Amino acid sequence: MTSLPLTPVNLDAPARRAAMPPQHLADLDLAGRQALVAELGEPRFRARQVSTHYFGRLVRDPRQMTDLPAATRDKLAERLLPTLLTPVRELACDDGATRKALWRLHDGSLVESVLMGYPDRVTVCISSQAGCGMACPFCATGQAGLTRNLSTAEIVDQAVYLAGVAASGAVAGSPPRLSHVVFMGMGEPLANYNRVVAAIRRLVAPAPEGLGLSQRHITVSTVGLVPAIRRLASEDLSVTLALSLHAPDDELRDELVPVNQRWKVSEVLEAAWEYAARTGRRVSIEYAMIKDVNDQPWRADLLGRLLAGKLAHVNLIPLNPTPGSRWDASPKPVEREFVRRLRDAGVSTTVRDTRGREIDGACGQLAAAEGSETVGTGETP
């Protein structure tokens, strides 16, 4: 096993204050938008009109909202539709079925999001932070460090933009409607808790208040912030919790997922089972397969014992290459043996599709480096 120095994680330290973007309609519920429009001296129904364009028709450009008077349009656009994401680069692979967008935010920060088209669905993987403060050594995003949290609207706007790409028919062989959203891009979603939960509520609210997605088609990934997992269980949301476990024992997980130094495997799993019991939703256990690090048969057996009889599914992830990494993916025979042992323990197990590797858009690759030829994501499914 490759030995790593332990990385202290101070979750109690105050976050660096960063300039947040201007307020956007996606930061507000419909009542809040109506109140803002009234403050501008406009009739409250204008808020519904603009919201219908944005969430119902996926129109982000005020110039296309021709049912609004020109003077009113400019005034409303300035307050309700400021530019949050400026495209820097879009890359595609898998015959166009996987598309990655690199965005520049108002303060120059860079984030990425990924669209993945399948025959039966369209999924977008969105970022919740610029960078990530969790310092997982095998993840490009974690090694980049945290720049700042994203606003609710910056999170939502990624999904709305990519929903528009899907609606345009650009993803051949896939439905034209976005159906699934995974919070597996850059950042630790539960470290930006309030804005992520607000973004979820916006994504699932019916148009024109929101995008109208099913709660059951939203997945929130976490490295295991126990208090936040328990808080999420009380939100009356039926989203899927994805736990990035990556090791069944504390000795190794302390190294691979430094937050384990704060909350150990037993505590994290206990919180996950509480979430499953409260919501009735199966927990997805994410496990990156790293050659000679966490892929030993005894670790498969230990993981099987921890999960047997629980409302859980294991998603094994072949390690994706990141620049400068000395680690590699487990060989396929080792991976197959790991799967066999988990299934023999009665644990539902699949191996994740490595979509987006060619454009650094696969799990663990998102790094948002403008100067490189490819720029990549935290954990795409």
Short mmCIF file of C-alpha atoms in Angstrom, two decimals:
data_model
loop_
_atom_site.label_atom_id
_atom_site.label_comp_id
_atom_site.label_asym_id
_atom_site.label_seq_id
_atom_site.Cartn_x
_atom_site.Cartn_y
_atom_site.Cartn_z
CA MET A 1 0.00 0.00 0.00
CA THR A 2 1.21 3.50 -0.83
CA SER A 3 1.61 5.44 2.42
CA LEU A 4 0.64 9.10 2.55
CA PRO A 5 1.14 11.76 5.19
CA LEU A 6 -2.05 12.54 7.09
CA THR A 7 -3.59 15.82 6.03
CA PRO A 8 -5.20 17.78 8.89
CA VAL A 9 -8.67 19.05 8.02
CA ASN A 10 -9.97 21.98 10.05
CA LEU A 11 -13.69 22.21 9.32
CA ASP A 12 -14.15 24.70 12.15
CA ALA A 13 -11.95 27.35 10.55
CA PRO A 14 -13.97 30.24 9.08
CA ALA A 15 -14.24 30.14 5.29
CA ARG A 16 -12.33 32.76 3.35
CA ARG A 17 -14.78 35.50 2.47
CA ALA A 18 -15.09 35.85 -1.28
CA ALA A 19 -17.11 38.28 -3.33
CA MET A 20 -20.33 36.52 -4.26
CA PRO A 21 -22.00 37.20 -7.61
CA PRO A 22 -24.94 39.57 -8.08
CA GLN A 23 -28.36 38.25 -7.12
CA HIS A 24 -30.08 36.20 -9.83
CA LEU A 25 -33.67 35.00 -10.09
CA ALA A 26 -32.49 31.44 -9.35
CA ASP A 27 -31.36 32.64 -5.92
CA LEU A 28 -35.00 33.40 -5.07
CA ASP A 29 -38.24 31.48 -4.95
CA LEU A 30 -41.11 32.78 -7.05
CA ALA A 31 -42.50 34.93 -4.23
CA GLY A 32 -39.07 36.50 -3.76
CA ARG A 33 -38.84 37.29 -7.47
CA GLN A 34 -42.29 38.86 -7.41
CA ALA A 35 -41.33 41.05 -4.46
CA LEU A 36 -38.18 42.18 -6.25
CA VAL A 37 -40.09 43.01 -9.43
CA ALA A 38 -42.58 45.03 -7.39
CA GLU A 39 -39.69 47.00 -5.86
CA LEU A 40 -38.67 47.91 -9.41
CA GLY A 41 -42.12 49.38 -10.03
CA GLU A 42 -43.20 46.59 -12.36
CA PRO A 43 -46.30 44.38 -12.08
CA ARG A 44 -45.65 41.18 -10.17
CA PHE A 45 -46.64 38.97 -13.11
CA ARG A 46 -43.42 40.01 -14.85
CA ALA A 47 -41.54 37.74 -12.45
CA ARG A 48 -43.55 34.76 -13.69
CA GLN A 49 -42.89 35.77 -17.30
CA VAL A 50 -39.13 35.94 -16.84
CA SER A 51 -39.12 32.74 -14.79
CA THR A 52 -41.09 30.92 -17.50
CA HIS A 53 -38.47 31.89 -20.04
CA TYR A 54 -35.58 30.82 -17.85
CA PHE A 55 -36.88 27.59 -16.31
CA GLY A 56 -39.68 26.62 -18.69
CA ARG A 57 -38.12 27.50 -22.05
CA LEU A 58 -34.46 27.39 -20.97
CA VAL A 59 -33.88 30.88 -22.37
CA ARG A 60 -31.03 32.63 -20.58
CA ASP A 61 -30.64 35.57 -23.00
CA PRO A 62 -33.00 38.48 -22.17
CA ARG A 63 -32.93 39.61 -25.81
CA GLN A 64 -34.97 36.53 -26.71
CA MET A 65 -37.74 37.41 -24.24
CA THR A 66 -39.69 39.33 -26.83
CA ASP A 67 -43.01 39.24 -24.96
CA LEU A 68 -41.51 41.77 -22.54
CA PRO A 69 -41.42 45.48 -23.50
CA ALA A 70 -37.85 46.45 -24.45
CA ALA A 71 -37.38 49.00 -21.65
CA THR A 72 -38.84 46.63 -19.07
CA ARG A 73 -36.74 43.78 -20.42
CA ASP A 74 -33.49 45.64 -19.84
CA LYS A 75 -34.44 46.67 -16.32
CA LEU A 76 -35.56 43.18 -15.33
CA ALA A 77 -32.55 41.54 -16.95
CA GLU A 78 -30.17 43.72 -14.99
CA ARG A 79 -31.72 42.68 -11.66
CA LEU A 80 -32.95 39.15 -12.37
CA LEU A 81 -30.62 37.77 -15.05
CA PRO A 82 -27.05 38.98 -14.53
CA THR A 83 -24.44 36.89 -16.33
CA LEU A 84 -23.10 34.30 -13.89
CA LEU A 85 -21.28 31.82 -16.13
CA THR A 86 -19.13 32.88 -19.06
CA PRO A 87 -18.19 29.95 -21.32
CA VAL A 88 -14.45 29.46 -21.71
CA ARG A 89 -14.35 26.12 -23.48
CA GLU A 90 -16.59 23.21 -24.35
CA LEU A 91 -15.17 19.78 -25.15
CA ALA A 92 -16.94 16.65 -26.35
CA CYS A 93 -16.16 12.95 -26.63
CA ASP A 94 -18.05 9.64 -26.86
CA ASP A 95 -19.40 10.77 -30.26
CA GLY A 96 -20.78 13.90 -28.64
CA ALA A 97 -22.65 12.07 -25.87
CA THR A 98 -20.32 13.47 -23.20
CA ARG A 99 -19.77 17.23 -23.17
CA LYS A 100 -17.76 19.23 -20.66
CA ALA A 101 -18.12 22.98 -20.11
CA LEU A 102 -15.52 25.19 -18.47
CA TRP A 103 -16.94 28.40 -17.01
CA ARG A 104 -15.41 31.62 -15.76
CA LEU A 105 -17.32 33.18 -12.87
CA HIS A 106 -17.66 36.90 -12.17
CA ASP A 107 -14.51 36.93 -10.01
CA GLY A 108 -12.37 34.94 -12.43
CA SER A 109 -12.84 31.59 -10.67
CA LEU A 110 -13.14 28.58 -12.96
CA VAL A 111 -15.58 25.68 -12.59
CA GLU A 112 -16.64 22.78 -14.76
CA SER A 113 -19.79 20.80 -15.43
CA VAL A 114 -20.45 17.75 -17.59
CA LEU A 115 -23.42 16.58 -19.65
CA MET A 116 -23.81 12.86 -20.33
CA GLY A 117 -26.37 11.53 -22.77
CA TYR A 118 -27.68 7.97 -22.62
CA PRO A 119 -30.41 6.26 -24.68
CA ASP A 120 -32.92 6.61 -21.83
CA ARG A 121 -31.81 9.75 -19.99
CA VAL A 122 -29.67 12.88 -19.91
CA THR A 123 -27.58 13.53 -16.79
CA VAL A 124 -25.63 16.63 -15.84
CA CYS A 125 -22.84 16.65 -13.27
CA ILE A 126 -22.59 20.08 -11.66
CA SER A 127 -20.13 21.81 -9.36
CA SER A 128 -21.03 23.32 -5.99
CA GLN A 129 -17.68 24.96 -5.19
CA ALA A 130 -14.78 26.45 -7.12
CA GLY A 131 -12.14 23.92 -6.13
CA CYS A 132 -12.49 21.70 -3.08
CA GLY A 133 -11.11 21.80 0.45
CA MET A 134 -11.33 18.08 1.22
CA ALA A 135 -7.76 17.33 -0.03
CA CYS A 136 -8.36 13.76 -1.23
CA PRO A 137 -4.97 12.95 -2.80
CA PHE A 138 -6.24 10.92 -5.76
CA CYS A 139 -8.67 13.64 -6.94
CA ALA A 140 -7.53 16.52 -9.14
CA THR A 141 -10.14 18.86 -7.69
CA GLY A 142 -9.18 18.08 -4.12
CA GLN A 143 -5.53 18.73 -4.84
CA ALA A 144 -6.35 22.15 -6.28
CA GLY A 145 -7.74 23.45 -2.97
CA LEU A 146 -10.85 25.52 -2.32
CA THR A 147 -11.38 28.93 -3.90
CA ARG A 148 -14.95 29.64 -2.75
CA ASN A 149 -18.49 28.37 -2.49
CA LEU A 150 -20.79 28.89 -5.44
CA SER A 151 -24.05 30.78 -5.07
CA THR A 152 -27.36 28.98 -5.45
CA ALA A 153 -27.86 30.53 -8.87
CA GLU A 154 -24.33 29.67 -10.05
CA ILE A 155 -25.13 26.03 -9.24
CA VAL A 156 -28.56 26.09 -10.89
CA ASP A 157 -27.38 27.98 -13.97
CA GLN A 158 -25.06 25.10 -14.90
CA ALA A 159 -28.03 22.74 -15.05
CA VAL A 160 -30.23 25.20 -16.95
CA TYR A 161 -27.54 25.82 -19.56
CA LEU A 162 -26.90 22.11 -20.13
CA ALA A 163 -30.62 21.39 -20.16
CA GLY A 164 -30.76 23.84 -23.04
CA VAL A 165 -27.98 21.95 -24.82
CA ALA A 166 -29.97 18.73 -24.47
CA ALA A 167 -33.16 20.44 -25.65
CA SER A 168 -31.37 21.67 -28.77
CA GLY A 169 -30.89 18.09 -29.91
CA ALA A 170 -27.10 18.37 -29.68
CA VAL A 171 -26.82 15.00 -27.89
CA ALA A 172 -27.73 12.50 -30.58
CA GLY A 173 -29.37 9.28 -29.45
CA SER A 174 -30.58 10.75 -26.14
CA PRO A 175 -33.89 12.26 -25.05
CA PRO A 176 -34.09 16.04 -25.51
CA ARG A 177 -34.96 16.66 -21.85
CA LEU A 178 -32.62 16.78 -18.89
CA SER A 179 -33.76 14.19 -16.37
CA HIS A 180 -30.97 13.64 -13.82
CA VAL A 181 -28.63 15.96 -11.90
CA VAL A 182 -25.68 14.76 -9.83
CA PHE A 183 -23.77 16.98 -7.43
CA MET A 184 -20.50 15.21 -8.22
CA GLY A 185 -18.56 17.97 -9.94
CA MET A 186 -16.07 20.26 -8.26
CA GLY A 187 -16.38 20.71 -4.52
CA GLU A 188 -17.92 19.02 -1.48
CA PRO A 189 -21.65 19.79 -1.76
CA LEU A 190 -22.39 19.46 1.96
CA ALA A 191 -19.66 21.99 2.76
CA ASN A 192 -21.83 24.52 0.88
CA TYR A 193 -24.95 23.19 2.54
CA ASN A 194 -27.48 26.03 2.47
CA ARG A 195 -26.89 26.97 -1.14
CA VAL A 196 -26.85 23.36 -2.35
CA VAL A 197 -30.18 22.60 -0.63
CA ALA A 198 -31.65 25.80 -2.08
CA ALA A 199 -30.38 24.75 -5.52
CA ILE A 200 -32.02 21.33 -5.13
CA ARG A 201 -35.32 22.98 -4.27
CA ARG A 202 -35.02 25.16 -7.35
CA LEU A 203 -34.22 22.15 -9.57
CA VAL A 204 -37.23 20.16 -8.38
CA ALA A 205 -39.83 22.94 -8.12
CA PRO A 206 -42.29 22.92 -11.05
CA ALA A 207 -41.81 25.60 -13.71
CA PRO A 208 -41.88 28.55 -13.60
CA GLU A 209 -40.52 28.42 -10.06
CA GLY A 210 -37.92 25.80 -10.98
CA LEU A 211 -36.79 23.19 -13.46
CA GLY A 212 -39.35 20.54 -12.51
CA LEU A 213 -37.02 17.55 -12.06
CA SER A 214 -37.86 14.54 -9.92
CA GLN A 215 -36.28 14.55 -6.47
CA ARG A 216 -35.42 10.90 -7.00
CA HIS A 217 -33.31 11.88 -9.99
CA ILE A 218 -31.05 14.15 -7.92
CA THR A 219 -27.89 12.70 -6.33
CA VAL A 220 -25.78 14.52 -3.73
CA SER A 221 -22.26 13.24 -3.17
CA THR A 222 -20.28 13.70 0.03
CA VAL A 223 -17.00 12.51 1.54
CA GLY A 224 -18.88 12.07 4.83
CA LEU A 225 -19.66 15.29 6.68
CA VAL A 226 -21.70 13.57 9.37
CA PRO A 227 -23.64 16.54 10.84
CA ALA A 228 -24.60 17.69 7.33
CA ILE A 229 -25.76 14.19 6.33
CA ARG A 230 -28.05 14.11 9.36
CA ARG A 231 -29.29 17.60 8.58
CA LEU A 232 -30.02 16.60 4.97
CA ALA A 233 -32.09 13.67 6.24
CA SER A 234 -34.40 16.16 7.96
CA GLU A 235 -35.01 18.30 4.86
CA ASP A 236 -38.00 16.26 3.60
CA LEU A 237 -36.17 15.60 0.32
CA SER A 238 -35.93 12.20 -1.34
CA VAL A 239 -32.64 12.75 -3.15
CA THR A 240 -30.04 10.00 -3.36
CA LEU A 241 -27.05 10.23 -1.02
CA ALA A 242 -23.75 9.11 -2.55
CA LEU A 243 -21.05 8.45 0.02
CA SER A 244 -17.46 8.60 -1.25
CA LEU A 245 -16.05 5.89 1.00
CA HIS A 246 -13.01 4.57 -0.93
CA ALA A 247 -11.77 2.45 2.00
CA PRO A 248 -13.56 0.28 4.59
CA ASP A 249 -10.92 0.73 7.31
CA ASP A 250 -9.94 3.88 9.19
CA GLU A 251 -6.19 3.42 8.72
CA LEU A 252 -6.41 3.75 4.94
CA ARG A 253 -9.40 6.09 4.80
CA ASP A 254 -7.55 8.58 7.02
CA GLU A 255 -5.11 8.88 4.12
CA LEU A 256 -7.42 8.68 1.11
CA VAL A 257 -10.23 10.83 2.55
CA PRO A 258 -8.65 13.15 5.16
CA VAL A 259 -12.01 14.16 6.66
CA ASN A 260 -12.04 10.61 8.08
CA GLN A 261 -9.67 11.96 10.71
CA ARG A 262 -12.72 13.85 12.03
CA TRP A 263 -15.49 11.29 11.44
CA LYS A 264 -14.50 7.64 11.27
CA VAL A 265 -15.93 4.97 8.98
CA SER A 266 -18.38 3.70 11.61
CA GLU A 267 -19.74 7.22 12.25
CA VAL A 268 -20.09 8.01 8.55
CA LEU A 269 -21.89 4.75 7.81
CA GLU A 270 -24.18 5.20 10.82
CA ALA A 271 -25.21 8.62 9.47
CA ALA A 272 -25.75 7.09 6.01
CA TRP A 273 -28.02 4.37 7.42
CA GLU A 274 -29.97 7.01 9.33
CA TYR A 275 -30.42 8.87 6.03
CA ALA A 276 -31.63 5.69 4.31
CA ALA A 277 -34.06 4.92 7.14
CA ARG A 278 -35.45 8.46 7.16
CA THR A 279 -35.85 8.82 3.38
CA GLY A 280 -36.30 5.24 2.20
CA ARG A 281 -33.58 5.92 -0.39
CA ARG A 282 -30.76 3.48 -1.05
CA VAL A 283 -27.32 4.94 -0.31
CA SER A 284 -24.76 4.76 -3.11
CA ILE A 285 -21.32 3.79 -1.79
CA GLU A 286 -18.65 5.23 -4.10
CA TYR A 287 -15.36 3.33 -4.13
CA ALA A 288 -12.46 4.28 -6.43
CA MET A 289 -10.42 1.18 -7.28
CA ILE A 290 -6.74 2.08 -6.82
CA LYS A 291 -4.10 -0.48 -7.73
CA ASP A 292 -2.35 -1.99 -4.69
CA VAL A 293 -3.88 0.64 -2.39
CA ASN A 294 -7.50 -0.26 -1.57
CA ASP A 295 -8.24 -3.22 -3.86
CA GLN A 296 -7.08 -6.15 -1.69
CA PRO A 297 -9.52 -9.10 -1.31
CA TRP A 298 -9.63 -8.66 2.46
CA ARG A 299 -10.84 -5.08 2.00
CA ALA A 300 -13.60 -6.34 -0.29
CA ASP A 301 -14.61 -8.82 2.42
CA LEU A 302 -14.54 -6.12 5.11
CA LEU A 303 -16.63 -3.79 2.96
CA GLY A 304 -19.08 -6.61 2.34
CA ARG A 305 -19.47 -7.22 6.08
CA LEU A 306 -20.05 -3.51 6.73
CA LEU A 307 -22.74 -3.25 4.06
CA ALA A 308 -24.48 -6.62 4.19
CA GLY A 309 -28.19 -6.25 4.86
CA LYS A 310 -28.09 -2.47 4.50
CA LEU A 311 -30.01 -0.30 2.04
CA ALA A 312 -26.91 0.34 -0.04
CA HIS A 313 -25.40 -0.16 -3.48
CA VAL A 314 -21.66 -0.14 -4.22
CA ASN A 315 -20.50 1.85 -7.23
CA LEU A 316 -16.92 0.80 -8.00
CA ILE A 317 -15.01 3.45 -9.93
CA PRO A 318 -11.93 2.53 -11.99
CA LEU A 319 -9.39 5.18 -10.98
CA ASN A 320 -9.11 7.81 -13.67
CA PRO A 321 -5.70 9.30 -14.51
CA THR A 322 -4.84 12.77 -13.23
CA PRO A 323 -1.71 14.78 -14.07
CA GLY A 324 1.28 13.82 -11.94
CA SER A 325 -0.50 11.01 -10.11
CA ARG A 326 1.63 8.00 -9.21
CA TRP A 327 -1.41 5.79 -8.80
CA ASP A 328 -3.24 3.69 -11.35
CA ALA A 329 -6.52 1.83 -11.70
CA SER A 330 -6.79 -1.70 -10.39
CA PRO A 331 -6.28 -4.40 -13.06
CA LYS A 332 -9.52 -5.82 -14.43
CA PRO A 333 -9.04 -9.27 -12.85
CA VAL A 334 -8.58 -7.60 -9.44
CA GLU A 335 -11.65 -5.47 -10.04
CA ARG A 336 -13.72 -8.52 -11.01
CA GLU A 337 -12.63 -10.39 -7.88
CA PHE A 338 -13.58 -7.36 -5.73
CA VAL A 339 -17.02 -7.35 -7.36
CA ARG A 340 -17.42 -11.10 -6.85
CA ARG A 341 -16.65 -10.91 -3.15
CA LEU A 342 -19.07 -8.05 -2.58
CA ARG A 343 -21.86 -9.82 -4.44
CA ASP A 344 -21.16 -13.04 -2.57
CA ALA A 345 -21.71 -11.01 0.62
CA GLY A 346 -25.13 -10.04 -0.73
CA VAL A 347 -24.16 -6.45 -1.61
CA SER A 348 -25.50 -4.97 -4.84
CA THR A 349 -22.45 -3.84 -6.85
CA THR A 350 -21.77 -2.28 -10.24
CA VAL A 351 -18.71 -0.79 -11.96
CA ARG A 352 -19.09 2.80 -13.09
CA ASP A 353 -18.83 3.67 -16.77
CA THR A 354 -15.66 5.73 -17.34
CA ARG A 355 -17.34 8.31 -19.54
CA GLY A 356 -15.39 11.46 -20.38
CA ARG A 357 -11.81 10.27 -19.80
CA GLU A 358 -10.60 11.74 -23.09
CA ILE A 359 -11.64 15.24 -22.00
CA ASP A 360 -10.68 14.87 -18.32
CA GLY A 361 -14.37 14.81 -17.51
CA ALA A 362 -14.46 11.53 -15.60
CA CYS A 363 -14.50 10.87 -11.87
CA GLY A 364 -11.66 12.60 -10.04
CA GLN A 365 -10.42 14.54 -13.06
CA LEU A 366 -12.09 17.96 -12.79
CA ALA A 367 -9.47 20.60 -12.16
CA ALA A 368 -10.63 23.66 -14.16
CA ALA A 369 -7.25 24.67 -15.57
CA GLU A 370 -7.83 27.19 -18.33
CA GLY A 371 -4.37 26.93 -19.78
CA SER A 372 -4.38 23.18 -20.38
CA GLU A 373 -5.77 21.41 -23.40
CA THR A 374 -8.23 19.50 -21.24
CA VAL A 375 -9.83 20.41 -18.00
CA GLY A 376 -11.59 17.96 -15.80
CA THR A 377 -14.41 16.94 -12.77
CA GLY A 378 -14.71 15.62 -9.29
CA GLU A 379 -17.01 12.62 -9.63
CA THR A 380 -19.06 12.12 -12.76
CA PRO A 381 -21.26 9.03 -12.68
#
